[in-house]
mmCIF file of C-alpha atoms in Angstrom:
data_model
loop_
_atom_site.group_PDB
_atom_site.id
_atom_site.type_symbol
_atom_site.label_atom_id
_atom_site.label_comp_id
_atom_site.label_asym_id
_atom_site.label_seq_id
_atom_site.Cartn_x
_atom_site.Cartn_y
_atom_site.Cartn_z
ATOM 1 C CA MET A 1 17.862 0.348 5.052
ATOM 2 C CA THR A 2 17.428 0.818 8.777
ATOM 3 C CA GLY A 3 14.684 3.440 9.056
ATOM 4 C CA LEU A 4 13.050 4.557 12.280
ATOM 5 C CA ARG A 5 11.467 2.304 14.843
ATOM 6 C CA ALA A 6 8.120 3.047 16.407
ATOM 7 C CA ARG A 7 8.418 4.051 20.061
ATOM 8 C CA GLY A 8 5.224 5.565 21.363
ATOM 9 C CA ARG A 9 3.683 8.874 20.280
ATOM 10 C CA PRO A 10 4.766 10.229 16.878
ATOM 11 C CA ARG A 11 5.612 13.877 16.472
ATOM 12 C CA CYS A 12 3.032 15.623 14.328
ATOM 13 C CA ASP A 13 2.605 19.260 13.294
ATOM 14 C CA GLY A 14 -1.194 19.236 13.377
ATOM 15 C CA GLY A 15 -3.895 17.033 11.919
ATOM 16 C CA MET A 16 -4.840 13.686 13.377
ATOM 17 C CA LYS A 17 -2.548 11.849 15.783
ATOM 18 C CA LEU A 18 -1.625 8.232 15.063
ATOM 19 C CA ILE A 19 -0.028 6.575 18.098
ATOM 20 C CA CYS A 20 1.920 3.325 18.097
ATOM 21 C CA HIS A 21 2.311 1.499 21.436
ATOM 22 C CA PRO A 22 5.073 -1.165 21.271
ATOM 23 C CA LEU A 23 4.152 -4.320 23.186
ATOM 24 C CA THR A 24 7.661 -5.754 23.535
ATOM 25 C CA ALA A 25 11.018 -4.490 24.724
ATOM 26 C CA GLU A 26 12.224 -4.559 21.122
ATOM 27 C CA ALA A 27 10.236 -2.005 19.165
ATOM 28 C CA PRO A 28 8.695 -3.015 15.839
ATOM 29 C CA THR A 29 10.150 -1.730 12.598
ATOM 30 C CA ILE A 30 7.517 0.498 10.998
ATOM 31 C CA ARG A 31 8.395 3.093 8.359
ATOM 32 C CA PRO A 32 6.654 5.357 5.845
ATOM 33 C CA ALA A 33 5.753 3.207 2.853
ATOM 34 C CA GLY A 34 8.336 3.335 0.068
ATOM 35 C CA SER A 35 7.605 4.050 -3.578
ATOM 36 C CA ARG A 36 9.940 1.479 -5.134
ATOM 37 C CA ARG A 37 9.035 -2.044 -6.226
ATOM 38 C CA ASP A 38 11.487 -4.532 -7.731
ATOM 39 C CA TRP A 39 9.137 -5.528 -10.549
ATOM 40 C CA MET A 40 8.482 -1.857 -11.386
ATOM 41 C CA ASP A 41 12.229 -1.192 -11.474
ATOM 42 C CA ALA A 42 12.564 -4.114 -13.896
ATOM 43 C CA THR A 43 10.083 -2.749 -16.452
ATOM 44 C CA PRO A 44 11.711 -1.157 -19.545
ATOM 45 C CA GLU A 45 13.084 2.232 -18.483
ATOM 46 C CA SER A 46 11.196 1.717 -15.184
ATOM 47 C CA SER A 47 8.107 2.702 -17.154
ATOM 48 C CA ALA A 48 5.706 1.343 -14.502
ATOM 49 C CA TYR A 49 6.390 4.465 -12.422
ATOM 50 C CA ARG A 50 4.741 6.566 -15.140
ATOM 51 C CA CYS A 51 1.442 5.280 -13.768
ATOM 52 C CA LEU A 52 0.931 7.846 -11.019
ATOM 53 C CA PRO A 53 -2.016 6.036 -9.348
ATOM 54 C CA LEU A 54 0.228 2.968 -9.018
ATOM 55 C CA ALA A 55 3.165 4.930 -7.620
ATOM 56 C CA LEU A 56 1.019 6.865 -5.125
ATOM 57 C CA ALA A 57 -0.654 3.680 -3.890
ATOM 58 C CA ASN A 58 2.796 2.263 -3.093
ATOM 59 C CA GLN A 59 3.396 5.175 -0.698
ATOM 60 C CA HIS A 60 0.008 5.045 1.008
ATOM 61 C CA GLY A 61 0.680 4.865 4.749
ATOM 62 C CA TRP A 62 3.296 2.878 6.655
ATOM 63 C CA GLU A 63 4.927 -0.510 6.192
ATOM 64 C CA VAL A 64 5.839 -3.110 8.818
ATOM 65 C CA PHE A 65 8.905 -5.318 8.304
ATOM 66 C CA THR A 66 10.067 -8.769 9.341
ATOM 67 C CA PRO A 67 13.323 -8.918 11.390
ATOM 68 C CA THR A 68 14.720 -12.055 9.742
ATOM 69 C CA GLY A 69 14.715 -13.911 6.476
ATOM 70 C CA PHE A 70 12.773 -17.177 6.455
ATOM 71 C CA THR A 71 11.280 -19.894 4.309
ATOM 72 C CA ALA A 72 7.696 -21.028 4.909
ATOM 73 C CA SER A 73 6.098 -24.161 3.492
ATOM 74 C CA TRP A 74 2.558 -25.540 3.261
ATOM 75 C CA ASN A 75 1.690 -29.131 2.416
ATOM 76 C CA GLY A 76 -1.951 -28.388 1.579
ATOM 77 C CA GLY A 77 -3.423 -29.604 4.882
ATOM 78 C CA GLU A 78 -5.760 -27.773 7.250
ATOM 79 C CA ARG A 79 -3.822 -28.330 10.484
ATOM 80 C CA VAL A 80 -1.581 -25.752 12.139
ATOM 81 C CA GLU A 81 1.405 -28.075 11.743
ATOM 82 C CA ASP A 82 0.825 -28.272 7.980
ATOM 83 C CA VAL A 83 2.525 -24.862 7.740
ATOM 84 C CA THR A 84 6.204 -24.887 8.714
ATOM 85 C CA VAL A 85 8.623 -21.980 9.109
ATOM 86 C CA ARG A 86 12.428 -22.109 8.933
ATOM 87 C CA MET A 87 13.980 -18.833 10.083
ATOM 88 C CA ASP A 88 17.481 -17.715 9.140
ATOM 89 C CA ASP A 89 17.877 -16.367 12.676
ATOM 90 C CA PRO A 90 16.144 -18.659 15.193
ATOM 91 C CA LEU A 91 16.753 -16.015 17.884
ATOM 92 C CA ALA A 92 14.231 -13.793 16.096
ATOM 93 C CA THR A 93 11.396 -15.994 17.343
ATOM 94 C CA GLY A 94 8.919 -13.827 19.225
ATOM 95 C CA LYS A 95 10.288 -10.554 17.896
ATOM 96 C CA PRO A 96 7.845 -8.085 16.288
ATOM 97 C CA GLY A 97 7.267 -9.074 12.680
ATOM 98 C CA ALA A 98 8.540 -12.626 13.117
ATOM 99 C CA PRO A 99 6.524 -15.370 11.355
ATOM 100 C CA MET A 100 4.609 -18.227 12.928
ATOM 101 C CA ALA A 101 1.860 -20.711 12.123
ATOM 102 C CA ASN A 102 -1.042 -20.836 14.563
ATOM 103 C CA PHE A 103 -4.312 -20.738 12.590
ATOM 104 C CA GLY A 104 -4.087 -23.651 10.151
ATOM 105 C CA SER A 105 -5.797 -23.628 6.740
ATOM 106 C CA GLY A 106 -2.569 -22.621 5.020
ATOM 107 C CA ILE A 107 -2.257 -19.350 6.919
ATOM 108 C CA LEU A 108 1.083 -17.747 7.814
ATOM 109 C CA THR A 109 0.888 -15.258 10.693
ATOM 110 C CA PHE A 110 3.013 -12.302 11.797
ATOM 111 C CA GLU A 111 2.660 -10.913 15.320
ATOM 112 C CA THR A 112 3.001 -7.192 14.704
ATOM 113 C CA GLY A 113 4.090 -6.368 18.258
ATOM 114 C CA PHE A 114 2.270 -3.067 18.667
ATOM 115 C CA LEU A 115 -1.116 -1.545 19.401
ATOM 116 C CA LEU A 116 -2.327 1.456 17.398
ATOM 117 C CA ARG A 117 -4.436 4.357 18.623
ATOM 118 C CA THR A 118 -6.407 6.747 16.415
ATOM 119 C CA PRO A 119 -8.801 9.623 17.203
ATOM 120 C CA PRO A 120 -12.517 8.823 17.636
ATOM 121 C CA GLY A 121 -14.153 7.578 14.443
ATOM 122 C CA TRP A 122 -10.947 6.425 12.729
ATOM 123 C CA ASN A 123 -10.083 2.816 11.858
ATOM 124 C CA ILE A 124 -6.836 1.359 10.559
ATOM 125 C CA TRP A 125 -6.787 -0.616 7.305
ATOM 126 C CA VAL A 126 -4.102 -3.320 7.448
ATOM 127 C CA MET A 127 -3.057 -5.054 4.242
ATOM 128 C CA GLY A 128 -0.067 -6.526 2.468
ATOM 129 C CA PRO A 129 2.515 -4.228 0.864
ATOM 130 C CA VAL A 130 0.739 -2.523 -2.032
ATOM 131 C CA ASN A 131 1.535 -3.614 -5.606
ATOM 132 C CA ALA A 132 4.018 -6.211 -4.369
ATOM 133 C CA PRO A 133 2.639 -9.587 -5.530
ATOM 134 C CA LYS A 134 4.297 -12.677 -4.123
ATOM 135 C CA ASP A 135 4.119 -16.023 -5.868
ATOM 136 C CA GLY A 136 2.365 -18.765 -3.923
ATOM 137 C CA ILE A 137 0.984 -16.662 -1.072
ATOM 138 C CA ALA A 138 -1.370 -13.673 -0.734
ATOM 139 C CA PRO A 139 -1.878 -11.134 2.087
ATOM 140 C CA LEU A 140 -5.221 -10.944 3.895
ATOM 141 C CA ASN A 141 -6.644 -7.477 4.587
ATOM 142 C CA GLY A 142 -8.213 -6.370 7.847
ATOM 143 C CA VAL A 143 -9.884 -3.244 9.260
ATOM 144 C CA ILE A 144 -9.461 -2.513 12.986
ATOM 145 C CA GLU A 145 -11.350 -0.029 15.181
ATOM 146 C CA THR A 146 -8.237 1.462 16.704
ATOM 147 C CA ASP A 147 -9.937 4.366 18.477
ATOM 148 C CA TRP A 148 -11.116 2.067 21.284
ATOM 149 C CA SER A 149 -9.745 -1.465 20.848
ATOM 150 C CA PRO A 150 -7.216 -2.563 23.508
ATOM 151 C CA TYR A 151 -6.428 -5.698 21.474
ATOM 152 C CA ALA A 152 -3.267 -6.401 19.520
ATOM 153 C CA PHE A 153 -3.635 -7.707 15.979
ATOM 154 C CA THR A 154 -1.755 -9.983 13.626
ATOM 155 C CA MET A 155 -0.955 -9.739 9.935
ATOM 156 C CA ASN A 156 -1.922 -12.883 8.051
ATOM 157 C CA TRP A 157 -1.028 -14.307 4.645
ATOM 158 C CA ARG A 158 -2.640 -17.365 3.048
ATOM 159 C CA PHE A 159 -0.869 -19.791 0.759
ATOM 160 C CA THR A 160 -2.545 -19.965 -2.644
ATOM 161 C CA ARG A 161 -1.227 -23.466 -3.272
ATOM 162 C CA PRO A 162 0.949 -26.061 -1.520
ATOM 163 C CA GLY A 163 4.613 -25.191 -1.775
ATOM 164 C CA GLU A 164 7.353 -22.980 -0.419
ATOM 165 C CA VAL A 165 7.736 -19.197 -0.182
ATOM 166 C CA ARG A 166 10.650 -17.015 0.784
ATOM 167 C CA PHE A 167 10.733 -13.719 2.714
ATOM 168 C CA GLU A 168 13.981 -11.800 3.140
ATOM 169 C CA ALA A 169 15.088 -9.937 6.263
ATOM 170 C CA ASP A 170 13.657 -6.402 6.397
ATOM 171 C CA GLU A 171 11.000 -7.268 3.820
ATOM 172 C CA ALA A 172 7.635 -5.539 4.223
ATOM 173 C CA ILE A 173 4.946 -7.886 5.498
ATOM 174 C CA ALA A 174 2.161 -5.331 6.090
ATOM 175 C CA GLN A 175 1.034 -1.858 5.071
ATOM 176 C CA LEU A 176 -1.445 0.257 7.019
ATOM 177 C CA PHE A 177 -3.275 3.579 6.883
ATOM 178 C CA PRO A 178 -6.242 5.276 8.648
ATOM 179 C CA VAL A 179 -9.775 5.320 7.234
ATOM 180 C CA ARG A 180 -12.935 6.974 8.559
ATOM 181 C CA ARG A 181 -15.349 4.469 10.101
ATOM 182 C CA ASP A 182 -18.360 6.385 8.848
ATOM 183 C CA LEU A 183 -16.946 6.773 5.326
ATOM 184 C CA PHE A 184 -19.560 4.613 3.609
ATOM 185 C CA ASP A 185 -22.389 5.938 5.773
ATOM 186 C CA LYS A 186 -21.784 9.397 4.291
ATOM 187 C CA ILE A 187 -21.372 8.432 0.625
ATOM 188 C CA GLU A 188 -24.379 8.660 -1.678
ATOM 189 C CA THR A 189 -24.023 6.755 -4.959
ATOM 190 C CA GLU A 190 -25.571 7.496 -8.344
ATOM 191 C CA ILE A 191 -25.158 6.506 -11.993
ATOM 192 C CA ARG A 192 -25.455 9.517 -14.293
ATOM 193 C CA PRO A 193 -24.687 9.949 -18.035
ATOM 194 C CA LEU A 194 -21.388 11.716 -18.606
ATOM 195 C CA HIS A 195 -22.964 14.296 -20.904
ATOM 196 C CA ALA A 196 -25.123 15.423 -17.951
ATOM 197 C CA ASP A 197 -21.939 17.191 -16.767
ATOM 198 C CA PRO A 198 -21.062 19.258 -19.863
ATOM 199 C CA LYS A 199 -17.736 20.565 -18.557
ATOM 200 C CA THR A 200 -16.425 17.119 -17.610
ATOM 201 C CA PHE A 201 -17.784 15.662 -20.865
ATOM 202 C CA GLU A 202 -15.934 18.314 -22.889
ATOM 203 C CA GLN A 203 -12.652 17.662 -21.068
ATOM 204 C CA PHE A 204 -13.078 13.893 -21.450
ATOM 205 C CA GLU A 205 -13.666 14.245 -25.201
ATOM 206 C CA THR A 206 -10.568 16.429 -25.520
ATOM 207 C CA TRP A 207 -8.533 13.766 -23.718
ATOM 208 C CA ARG A 208 -10.045 10.878 -25.718
ATOM 209 C CA VAL A 209 -9.253 12.489 -29.067
ATOM 210 C CA SER A 210 -5.770 13.455 -27.918
ATOM 211 C CA ARG A 211 -5.053 9.959 -26.642
ATOM 212 C CA ALA A 212 -6.225 8.315 -29.865
ATOM 213 C CA ASP A 213 -4.081 10.711 -31.904
ATOM 214 C CA PHE A 214 -1.025 10.084 -29.722
ATOM 215 C CA ALA A 215 -1.454 6.306 -29.989
ATOM 216 C CA THR A 216 -1.722 6.561 -33.770
ATOM 217 C CA ARG A 217 1.415 8.693 -34.006
ATOM 218 C CA LEU A 218 3.310 6.213 -31.830
ATOM 219 C CA ARG A 219 2.285 3.307 -34.073
ATOM 220 C CA GLU A 220 3.327 5.240 -37.179
ATOM 221 C CA GLY A 221 6.735 6.086 -35.720
ATOM 222 C CA ASP A 222 6.177 9.819 -35.283
ATOM 223 C CA LYS A 223 9.445 11.253 -33.942
ATOM 224 C CA ASP A 224 7.872 13.724 -31.507
ATOM 225 C CA ALA A 225 5.533 11.091 -30.055
ATOM 226 C CA ALA A 226 8.393 8.586 -29.762
ATOM 227 C CA GLU A 227 10.504 11.109 -27.829
ATOM 228 C CA LEU A 228 7.615 11.997 -25.541
ATOM 229 C CA LYS A 229 6.881 8.250 -24.953
ATOM 230 C CA TRP A 230 3.750 8.870 -22.918
ATOM 231 C CA GLN A 231 1.217 11.601 -22.250
ATOM 232 C CA LYS A 232 1.951 13.306 -18.961
ATOM 233 C CA GLY A 233 -1.214 15.359 -18.413
ATOM 234 C CA TYR A 234 -2.564 13.489 -15.402
ATOM 235 C CA TYR A 235 0.907 13.030 -13.915
ATOM 236 C CA ARG A 236 1.490 16.793 -14.096
ATOM 237 C CA GLY A 237 -1.951 17.631 -12.769
ATOM 238 C CA LEU A 238 -3.086 19.251 -16.031
ATOM 239 C CA MET A 239 -6.523 19.199 -17.591
ATOM 240 C CA PRO A 240 -6.795 17.752 -21.135
ATOM 241 C CA ASP A 241 -6.920 21.273 -22.599
ATOM 242 C CA GLY A 242 -3.604 22.109 -20.912
ATOM 243 C CA SER A 243 -5.041 24.235 -18.096
ATOM 244 C CA LYS A 244 -3.914 23.617 -14.521
ATOM 245 C CA GLY A 245 -5.766 21.135 -12.339
ATOM 246 C CA PRO A 246 -6.230 21.470 -8.564
ATOM 247 C CA ALA A 247 -3.406 22.825 -6.438
ATOM 248 C CA SER A 248 -3.801 19.795 -4.153
ATOM 249 C CA HIS A 249 -2.595 17.395 -6.899
ATOM 250 C CA LYS A 250 0.217 15.149 -5.635
ATOM 251 C CA THR A 251 2.921 13.137 -7.334
ATOM 252 C CA LYS A 252 4.464 11.967 -4.055
ATOM 253 C CA LEU A 253 3.190 11.182 -0.562
ATOM 254 C CA ARG A 254 5.178 11.872 2.594
ATOM 255 C CA PRO A 255 3.802 9.999 5.619
ATOM 256 C CA LYS A 256 5.629 11.140 8.746
ATOM 257 C CA PRO A 257 7.992 8.631 10.368
ATOM 258 C CA PHE A 258 7.216 7.438 13.879
ATOM 259 C CA GLY A 259 9.469 8.888 16.568
ATOM 260 C CA ASP A 260 9.717 9.025 20.342
ATOM 261 C CA GLY A 261 6.640 10.498 22.037
ATOM 262 C CA GLU A 262 6.428 13.067 24.746
#
């Protein structure tokens, strides 16, 4: 899987502009986030993909990849040298997405090799690849004010225990997407009884009864329920009574790939 490499301004047919400035001669590998996960593929009949919120989260934004396979180890100490990295390709040292240890405290660091630019008021949320747990190490999230910051950033993972972890070449080491900086300033929160919204309460009750009935029929070996396997209302964007939900409902996201700028 080669994908496209970020080289400056992405083409965009309207909407906000997200610009990636490479900081090295070799451009970083950054691609629209993929929907597939090995552990989801391994579930019976790939049933994990029936969970639409899970599948959509996988595709949320763009992923950054490491150029070489490597093994990283942590002995439990706090010093920088307590984390060691053995790369399959030593010549990949210094390339965008290559690993290093420079913070201590069991932290593994990736120099992303690019600077992002967003319109005024937009930040970038940087995290590990979504729904891709890795034994022995966990990604650390960060939020960057990319509408003004001239500073590069790193992606960091922290060992959860002393031991060894393995990353393969072209494995995602970060996922990112824009968020409004004033998002939480504009949100008003309130707790309100569900029956205070009669229409939503009625739809919820329809769904609750239907779900309980479907679960009962599955347990009792009902042929129709067994063939259906799962209720698809939310996945199809339908209300519990079978009427259509909003036209904006999505079952797949399509972030635009980065390409050469003007």
